Short mmCIF file of C-alpha atoms in Angstrom, two decimals:
data_model
loop_
_atom_site.label_atom_id
_atom_site.label_comp_id
_atom_site.label_asym_id
_atom_site.label_seq_id
_atom_site.Cartn_x
_atom_site.Cartn_y
_atom_site.Cartn_z
CA MET L 1 -14.77 -153.21 77.23
CA SER L 2 -12.54 -150.11 77.30
CA ASN L 3 -13.43 -146.51 76.40
CA SER L 4 -11.77 -146.82 73.01
CA ASP L 5 -13.82 -149.84 71.93
CA THR L 6 -16.25 -149.35 69.04
CA ILE L 7 -19.69 -150.92 68.86
CA SER L 8 -21.09 -151.75 65.47
CA ILE L 9 -24.58 -153.02 64.80
CA GLY L 10 -25.31 -155.64 62.20
CA ILE L 11 -28.77 -156.59 61.00
CA ALA L 12 -29.55 -160.17 60.11
CA ALA L 13 -32.58 -160.76 57.94
CA ASN L 14 -34.66 -163.84 58.65
CA ASP L 15 -37.75 -164.00 56.40
CA ASP L 16 -39.82 -160.94 57.40
CA SER L 17 -38.11 -160.25 60.73
CA TYR L 18 -34.82 -158.54 61.43
CA SER L 19 -32.41 -159.09 64.33
CA VAL L 20 -29.96 -156.51 65.63
CA ILE L 21 -26.53 -158.04 66.32
CA PRO L 22 -24.11 -155.80 68.27
CA THR L 23 -20.45 -156.39 67.47
CA ILE L 24 -17.59 -155.00 69.56
CA PHE L 25 -14.38 -153.94 67.83
CA SER L 26 -11.36 -153.10 69.94
CA PRO L 27 -8.41 -151.12 68.55
CA GLU L 28 -6.14 -153.10 70.87
CA CYS L 29 -6.39 -156.16 68.59
CA ASP L 30 -3.21 -157.23 66.89
CA ASN L 31 -4.60 -157.29 63.39
CA ASN L 32 -5.95 -153.81 62.50
CA ASN L 33 -6.54 -154.84 58.88
CA VAL L 34 -8.98 -157.51 59.99
CA ASN L 35 -10.81 -154.95 62.16
CA ASP L 36 -11.05 -152.49 59.27
CA ASP L 37 -12.46 -155.22 57.06
CA ASN L 38 -14.93 -156.21 59.79
CA ILE L 39 -16.03 -152.61 60.25
CA ALA L 40 -16.45 -152.09 56.52
CA GLY L 41 -18.32 -155.39 56.21
CA SER L 42 -20.52 -154.55 59.19
CA SER L 43 -21.28 -151.10 57.80
CA GLU L 44 -22.23 -152.60 54.47
CA ALA L 45 -24.37 -155.23 56.18
CA LEU L 46 -26.05 -152.55 58.28
CA ALA L 47 -26.71 -150.39 55.23
CA GLU L 48 -28.04 -153.37 53.28
CA GLY L 49 -30.28 -154.42 56.19
CA ILE L 50 -31.71 -150.93 56.62
CA SER L 51 -32.21 -150.64 52.87
CA THR L 52 -34.02 -153.99 52.73
CA MET L 53 -36.21 -153.12 55.71
CA LEU L 54 -37.10 -149.66 54.38
CA ALA L 55 -37.79 -151.00 50.89
CA GLY L 56 -40.55 -153.22 52.30
CA VAL L 57 -42.05 -150.36 54.30
CA ILE L 58 -41.95 -148.05 51.29
CA ARG L 59 -43.60 -150.68 49.07
CA ASP L 60 -46.33 -151.09 51.70
CA PHE L 61 -46.92 -147.31 51.87
CA ASP L 62 -46.97 -147.07 48.07
CA SER L 63 -49.55 -149.85 47.90
CA LYS L 64 -51.74 -148.14 50.50
CA ALA L 65 -51.44 -144.79 48.69
CA GLU L 66 -52.50 -146.43 45.42
CA ASP L 67 -55.47 -148.06 47.19
CA ALA L 68 -56.50 -144.70 48.64
CA SER L 69 -56.22 -143.08 45.22
CA ARG L 70 -58.41 -145.78 43.63
CA SER L 71 -60.93 -145.40 46.45
CA GLN L 72 -61.07 -141.62 45.97
CA PHE L 73 -61.58 -142.08 42.22
CA GLN L 74 -64.44 -144.54 42.85
CA LEU L 75 -66.02 -142.13 45.33
CA ILE L 76 -65.83 -139.22 42.88
CA SER L 77 -67.33 -141.40 40.14
CA ALA L 78 -70.19 -142.50 42.40
CA LEU L 79 -70.90 -138.90 43.46
CA ASP L 80 -70.95 -137.73 39.84
CA ARG L 81 -73.30 -140.56 38.88
CA LEU L 82 -75.66 -139.86 41.80
CA THR L 83 -75.67 -136.14 41.05
CA SER L 84 -76.63 -136.75 37.43
CA GLU L 85 -79.36 -139.22 38.50
CA LEU L 86 -80.76 -136.69 40.97
CA ASP L 87 -80.76 -133.97 38.33
CA GLN L 88 -82.60 -136.32 35.97
CA LEU L 89 -85.17 -137.20 38.66
CA LEU L 90 -85.81 -133.52 39.36
CA GLU L 91 -86.27 -132.83 35.65
CA ASP L 92 -88.59 -135.82 35.19
CA ALA L 93 -90.70 -135.22 38.31
CA PRO L 94 -94.05 -133.72 37.33
CA LEU L 95 -94.69 -130.30 38.81
CA PRO L 96 -98.20 -131.16 40.11
CA PHE L 97 -96.72 -134.08 42.04
CA ILE L 98 -94.23 -131.79 43.77
CA MET L 99 -96.90 -129.13 44.41
CA GLN L 100 -99.23 -131.73 45.91
CA HIS L 101 -96.59 -132.75 48.45
CA ALA L 102 -95.67 -129.14 49.14
CA THR L 103 -99.36 -128.43 49.90
CA LYS L 104 -99.50 -131.40 52.25
CA LEU L 105 -96.41 -130.16 54.08
CA SER L 106 -97.89 -126.68 54.36
CA ASN L 107 -101.15 -128.09 55.79
CA VAL L 108 -99.23 -130.14 58.35
CA ARG L 109 -97.27 -127.03 59.34
CA LYS L 110 -100.51 -125.07 59.85
CA ARG L 111 -102.00 -127.84 61.99
CA VAL L 112 -98.86 -128.03 64.14
CA SER L 113 -98.91 -124.24 64.62
CA SER L 114 -102.58 -124.39 65.58
CA LEU L 115 -101.92 -127.15 68.12
CA ASN L 116 -99.00 -125.15 69.50
CA LEU L 117 -101.27 -122.12 70.07
CA LEU L 118 -103.88 -124.34 71.75
CA LEU L 119 -101.23 -125.85 74.05
CA ARG L 120 -99.98 -122.38 75.01
CA SER L 121 -103.55 -121.34 75.85
CA VAL L 122 -104.08 -124.44 77.99
CA GLN L 123 -100.74 -123.85 79.76
CA HIS L 124 -101.70 -120.23 80.45
CA ARG L 125 -105.05 -121.34 81.94
CA LEU L 126 -103.31 -123.94 84.12
CA ASP L 127 -100.87 -121.29 85.35
CA ASN L 128 -103.81 -119.01 86.25
CA ILE L 129 -105.58 -121.84 88.13
CA ASP L 130 -102.37 -122.66 90.00
CA ARG L 131 -101.86 -119.02 90.94
CA MET L 132 -105.47 -118.67 92.12
CA MET L 133 -105.15 -121.82 94.24
CA SER L 134 -101.90 -120.54 95.74
CA ILE L 135 -103.52 -117.21 96.64
CA GLY L 136 -106.59 -119.01 98.05
CA SER L 137 -104.37 -121.31 100.06
CA LEU L 138 -102.47 -118.35 101.50
CA ASP L 139 -105.76 -116.59 102.35
CA ASN L 140 -107.04 -119.71 104.12
CA LYS L 141 -103.86 -120.01 106.16
CA SER L 142 -103.97 -116.34 107.14
CA ASN L 143 -107.67 -116.64 108.09
CA VAL L 144 -107.04 -119.79 110.11
CA GLY L 145 -104.08 -118.16 111.82
CA GLY L 146 -106.04 -114.96 112.52
CA SER L 147 -109.07 -116.76 113.97
CA LYS L 148 -107.02 -118.61 116.52
#
């Protein structure tokens, strides 16, 4: 192949797959008309192959975009329906029922706070006992060391 040779690429469609077929055209051929026809035919085949391939990809993307749009619409509809149902439940819920549960939650909160205070007190006492034992242990060691 010389420096003046031209490479053209043709695409052959076979069902859903495409094959790339390189074709070499040399200007040194005797029949330039045949080469021009081959180049024009190859260019048209290449353009048609690319067009066919891209058309399938574009159809696939369009289909996926439509599916996403339908899914978004269904999601919005479901959210609207759930919001209206929740609003209806809140309107229909009797106030004493809600107050009863709010009172229960408040009582649980008070009991947890009380237990938290009790645990802090116990922890403080344990810290004091530990400190007193550490001081007593140090005093014992110093007394034992001093009596020797």
